[in-house]
Every structure is written in C-alpha cells, then in structure tokens.
PDB file of C-alpha atoms in Angstrom:
ATOM      1  CA  MET A 207      -1.219 -15.917  18.370  1.00  0.00           C
ATOM      2  CA  ASN A 208      -1.018 -14.280  14.965  1.00  0.00           C
ATOM      3  CA  TYR A 209       2.214 -13.599  13.347  1.00  0.00           C
ATOM      4  CA  TYR A 210       0.830 -10.810  10.893  1.00  0.00           C
ATOM      5  CA  ASN A 211      -1.240  -8.012  11.483  1.00  0.00           C
ATOM      6  CA  SER A 212      -3.259  -6.515   8.540  1.00  0.00           C
ATOM      7  CA  LYS A 213      -5.896  -3.908   7.070  1.00  0.00           C
ATOM      8  CA  ILE A 214      -7.981  -3.957   4.083  1.00  0.00           C
ATOM      9  CA  ILE A 215      -8.368  -0.905   1.734  1.00  0.00           C
ATOM     10  CA  LYS A 216     -11.537  -0.536  -0.254  1.00  0.00           C
ATOM     11  CA  GLY A 217     -11.679   2.022  -3.133  1.00  0.00           C
ATOM     12  CA  LYS A 218      -7.830   2.769  -3.792  1.00  0.00           C
ATOM     13  CA  ASP A 219      -5.471   1.855  -7.048  1.00  0.00           C
ATOM     14  CA  PHE A 220      -2.596  -0.135  -5.671  1.00  0.00           C
ATOM     15  CA  SER A 221       0.062   2.735  -6.651  1.00  0.00           C
ATOM     16  CA  VAL A 222      -1.362   4.900  -4.404  1.00  0.00           C
ATOM     17  CA  VAL A 223      -1.948   2.072  -1.361  1.00  0.00           C
ATOM     18  CA  ARG A 224       1.793   1.516  -1.550  1.00  0.00           C
ATOM     19  CA  THR A 225       2.499   5.174  -1.827  1.00  0.00           C
ATOM     20  CA  GLU A 226       0.838   5.538   1.252  1.00  0.00           C
ATOM     21  CA  VAL A 227       2.502   2.708   2.692  1.00  0.00           C
ATOM     22  CA  GLU A 228       6.043   3.503   2.182  1.00  0.00           C
ATOM     23  CA  ALA A 229       5.176   7.304   3.403  1.00  0.00           C
ATOM     24  CA  ALA A 230       3.805   5.852   6.810  1.00  0.00           C
ATOM     25  CA  LEU A 231       6.700   3.404   7.167  1.00  0.00           C
ATOM     26  CA  LYS A 232       8.888   6.332   7.040  1.00  0.00           C
ATOM     27  CA  GLU A 233       6.853   8.054   9.532  1.00  0.00           C
ATOM     28  CA  GLU A 234       7.430   5.304  11.641  1.00  0.00           C
ATOM     29  CA  GLY A 235      11.580   5.291  11.090  1.00  0.00           C
ATOM     30  CA  PHE A 236      11.393   2.495   8.636  1.00  0.00           C
ATOM     31  CA  GLY A 237      13.385   2.417   5.473  1.00  0.00           C
ATOM     32  CA  ILE A 238      12.607   0.032   2.537  1.00  0.00           C
ATOM     33  CA  LEU A 239      15.719  -2.311   2.081  1.00  0.00           C
ATOM     34  CA  THR A 240      14.067  -4.622  -0.393  1.00  0.00           C
ATOM     35  CA  GLU A 241      11.716  -5.413  -2.585  1.00  0.00           C
ATOM     36  CA  ILE A 242      10.148  -8.456  -3.921  1.00  0.00           C
ATOM     37  CA  ASP A 243       7.682  -8.034  -6.887  1.00  0.00           C
ATOM     38  CA  PHE A 244       6.120 -11.093  -6.130  1.00  0.00           C
ATOM     39  CA  GLN A 245       3.821 -11.035  -9.198  1.00  0.00           C
ATOM     40  CA  ALA A 246       6.236 -10.265 -11.903  1.00  0.00           C
ATOM     41  CA  THR A 247       8.862 -13.039  -9.890  1.00  0.00           C
ATOM     42  CA  MET A 248       5.963 -15.883  -9.859  1.00  0.00           C
ATOM     43  CA  LYS A 249       5.245 -15.218 -13.896  1.00  0.00           C
ATOM     44  CA  LYS A 250       8.917 -15.649 -14.974  1.00  0.00           C
ATOM     45  CA  LYS A 251       9.749 -18.634 -12.688  1.00  0.00           C
ATOM     46  CA  LEU A 252       6.603 -20.283 -13.366  1.00  0.00           C
ATOM     47  CA  ASP A 253       4.650 -18.700 -15.277  1.00  0.00           C
ATOM     48  CA  LYS A 254       1.915 -18.237 -13.200  1.00  0.00           C
ATOM     49  CA  ASP A 255      -0.397 -14.961 -13.041  1.00  0.00           C
ATOM     50  CA  TYR A 256      -1.009 -13.196  -9.802  1.00  0.00           C
ATOM     51  CA  LEU A 257      -2.876  -9.832  -9.255  1.00  0.00           C
ATOM     52  CA  PRO A 258      -0.209  -7.109  -8.010  1.00  0.00           C
ATOM     53  CA  HIS A 259       1.374  -8.548  -4.726  1.00  0.00           C
ATOM     54  CA  VAL A 260       4.523  -6.991  -3.575  1.00  0.00           C
ATOM     55  CA  ILE A 261       6.481  -7.570  -0.476  1.00  0.00           C
ATOM     56  CA  LEU A 262       8.566  -4.810   1.232  1.00  0.00           C
ATOM     57  CA  GLY A 263      11.774  -5.408   3.418  1.00  0.00           C
ATOM     58  CA  ALA A 264      11.289  -2.824   6.474  1.00  0.00           C
ATOM     59  CA  CYS A 265      13.667  -2.161   8.317  1.00  0.00           C
ATOM     60  CA  ASN A 266      13.788   0.220  11.362  1.00  0.00           C
ATOM     61  CA  PRO A 267      17.743   0.890  12.088  1.00  0.00           C
ATOM     62  CA  THR A 268      17.557   1.612  15.289  1.00  0.00           C
ATOM     63  CA  TYR A 269      15.915  -1.614  16.150  1.00  0.00           C
ATOM     64  CA  ALA A 270      17.748  -3.567  14.163  1.00  0.00           C
ATOM     65  CA  ASP A 271      21.019  -2.195  15.979  1.00  0.00           C
ATOM     66  CA  LYS A 272      19.676  -2.929  19.033  1.00  0.00           C
ATOM     67  CA  VAL A 273      18.536  -6.599  18.835  1.00  0.00           C
ATOM     68  CA  VAL A 274      21.826  -7.202  16.410  1.00  0.00           C
ATOM     69  CA  SER A 275      23.528  -6.029  19.419  1.00  0.00           C
ATOM     70  CA  ILE A 276      21.957  -8.462  21.879  1.00  0.00           C
ATOM     71  CA  GLU A 277      22.060 -11.440  19.724  1.00  0.00           C
ATOM     72  CA  PRO A 278      23.732 -11.241  16.221  1.00  0.00           C
ATOM     73  CA  HIS A 279      22.422 -14.043  14.566  1.00  0.00           C
ATOM     74  CA  ILE A 280      19.221 -12.290  14.909  1.00  0.00           C
ATOM     75  CA  SER A 281      19.699 -10.673  11.815  1.00  0.00           C
ATOM     76  CA  THR A 282      18.207 -14.000  10.014  1.00  0.00           C
ATOM     77  CA  LEU A 283      14.988 -13.011  11.547  1.00  0.00           C
ATOM     78  CA  LEU A 284      15.023  -9.187   9.676  1.00  0.00           C
ATOM     79  CA  PRO A 285      14.221  -7.351   8.238  1.00  0.00           C
ATOM     80  CA  CYS A 286      10.313  -6.589   8.768  1.00  0.00           C
ATOM     81  CA  ASN A 287       8.315  -8.067   5.848  1.00  0.00           C
ATOM     82  CA  VAL A 288       5.127  -5.733   4.595  1.00  0.00           C
ATOM     83  CA  THR A 289       3.187  -7.147   1.901  1.00  0.00           C
ATOM     84  CA  ILE A 290       0.914  -5.089  -0.257  1.00  0.00           C
ATOM     85  CA  ARG A 291      -1.512  -7.204  -2.351  1.00  0.00           C
ATOM     86  CA  GLU A 292      -4.386  -6.766  -4.555  1.00  0.00           C
ATOM     87  CA  MET A 293      -7.442  -9.135  -3.239  1.00  0.00           C
ATOM     88  CA  GLU A 294      -9.496 -10.665  -6.293  1.00  0.00           C
ATOM     89  CA  SER A 295     -12.280  -8.495  -4.883  1.00  0.00           C
ATOM     90  CA  GLY A 296     -10.090  -5.425  -6.518  1.00  0.00           C
ATOM     91  CA  ASP A 297      -9.575  -4.518  -2.650  1.00  0.00           C
ATOM     92  CA  ILE A 298      -5.763  -4.093  -1.240  1.00  0.00           C
ATOM     93  CA  GLU A 299      -4.954  -5.379   1.472  1.00  0.00           C
ATOM     94  CA  VAL A 300      -1.496  -4.153   3.332  1.00  0.00           C
ATOM     95  CA  SER A 301       0.000  -7.133   5.674  1.00  0.00           C
ATOM     96  CA  ALA A 302       2.841  -6.393   8.241  1.00  0.00           C
ATOM     97  CA  MET A 303       4.923  -9.516  10.063  1.00  0.00           C
ATOM     98  CA  ASP A 304       4.447  -9.798  14.032  1.00  0.00           C
ATOM     99  CA  PRO A 305       8.053  -9.567  14.994  1.00  0.00           C
ATOM    100  CA  ALA A 306       7.401 -10.014  18.571  1.00  0.00           C
ATOM    101  CA  ALA A 307       5.545 -13.358  16.840  1.00  0.00           C
ATOM    102  CA  ALA A 308       9.067 -14.599  14.572  1.00  0.00           C
ATOM    103  CA  MET A 309      11.627 -13.079  17.909  1.00  0.00           C
ATOM    104  CA  LYS A 310       9.703 -15.274  20.104  1.00  0.00           C
ATOM    105  CA  VAL A 311      11.902 -18.335  18.666  1.00  0.00           C
ATOM    106  CA  VAL A 312      15.390 -16.287  20.588  1.00  0.00           C
ATOM    107  CA  GLU A 313      14.083 -17.125  23.786  1.00  0.00           C
ATOM    108  CA  ASN A 314      15.192 -13.643  24.685  1.00  0.00           C
ATOM    109  CA  ASP A 315      12.885 -11.187  26.978  1.00  0.00           C
ATOM    110  CA  GLU A 316      14.816  -8.067  26.044  1.00  0.00           C
ATOM    111  CA  ILE A 317      14.533  -9.449  22.224  1.00  0.00           C
ATOM    112  CA  VAL A 318      10.982  -9.526  22.674  1.00  0.00           C
ATOM    113  CA  GLN A 319      10.344  -6.510  24.335  1.00  0.00           C
ATOM    114  CA  HIS A 320      12.185  -4.711  21.326  1.00  0.00           C
ATOM    115  CA  ALA A 321      10.582  -6.410  18.528  1.00  0.00           C
ATOM    116  CA  GLU A 322       6.727  -6.095  20.674  1.00  0.00           C
ATOM    117  CA  GLU A 323       7.599  -2.148  20.543  1.00  0.00           C
ATOM    118  CA  VAL A 324       8.879  -2.715  16.612  1.00  0.00           C
ATOM    119  CA  ASN A 325       5.030  -4.643  16.582  1.00  0.00           C
ATOM    120  CA  GLU A 326       3.201  -1.215  17.877  1.00  0.00           C
ATOM    121  CA  MET A 327       5.478   0.985  15.242  1.00  0.00           C
ATOM    122  CA  LEU A 328       3.993  -1.454  12.287  1.00  0.00           C
ATOM    123  CA  LYS A 329       0.456  -1.177  13.769  1.00  0.00           C
ATOM    124  CA  ASN A 330       0.686   2.726  13.560  1.00  0.00           C
ATOM    125  CA  VAL A 331       1.694   2.203   9.851  1.00  0.00           C
ATOM    126  CA  LEU A 332      -1.557   0.619   9.024  1.00  0.00           C
ATOM    127  CA  LYS A 333      -4.078   2.705  11.261  1.00  0.00           C
ATOM    128  CA  ALA A 334      -2.388   5.969   9.232  1.00  0.00           C
ATOM    129  CA  ILE A 335      -2.802   4.419   5.558  1.00  0.00           C
TER     130      ILE A 335
END
C-alpha cells in the first residue's frame, strides 16, 4: 500500500499552485493548522539548499473530532500532511498523506473507515488542482 497520493502540475508557478491547494482543501472542509517551510528550515539548520517545498498540516475538524473521540491518542497521527514542492524539472508536485495507511497501525476498523473517507477527500483536493 502506498502511503501517499500525488499529482504533478506542469506550467504553473509554485505560489499559484499553493493558492489552489489551499482553496481546494478549504472546499473539502480542511483548515491549515501548521506550515513548515522545508526549504527555509533546511537552509537555516543545515545550510543546505532545496527548491521551494512546504508542508501543510491540514485538518478537517469534523473527522478529527470523530477519531479523537474514539481513540484520544490518535492525535499523535494528526494532522494530515500535504506537501507542495518544486521539482528539478520546474514542475510542482503536490502530495497528500494517505490517512488510512497511517491509521491502520491503530487496528480499529472504525477509525480506518473514517481515515478512508478523509483519504477520498484529499484525493478530491488533488483532482481539483
């Protein structure tokens, strides 16, 4: 099983793709809880150069509430990460974790069912951009 889904975007600027990703996430009921500028962090901490690359911690509050109500420690696996990174070719790759793959370690079918629903929503985000 793959642990993520992704899409390659050609011919668009990184900032345009990011705006589209954020709008598509909002449309699916997600908010952005965290943001990591991977490029800036690696430059600052390791003096290593990367192309633009951000990690967005996306959360759908309804589903977060459902799974935390079932298993409080599940919050260690939240939020859902969505990455946007520029590739050497100039194309932009948008990837979203597969929450169903991550939640299988909990061994609770009810949680996995919710995670599969969230995975479909994240796939919808990729389709929308």
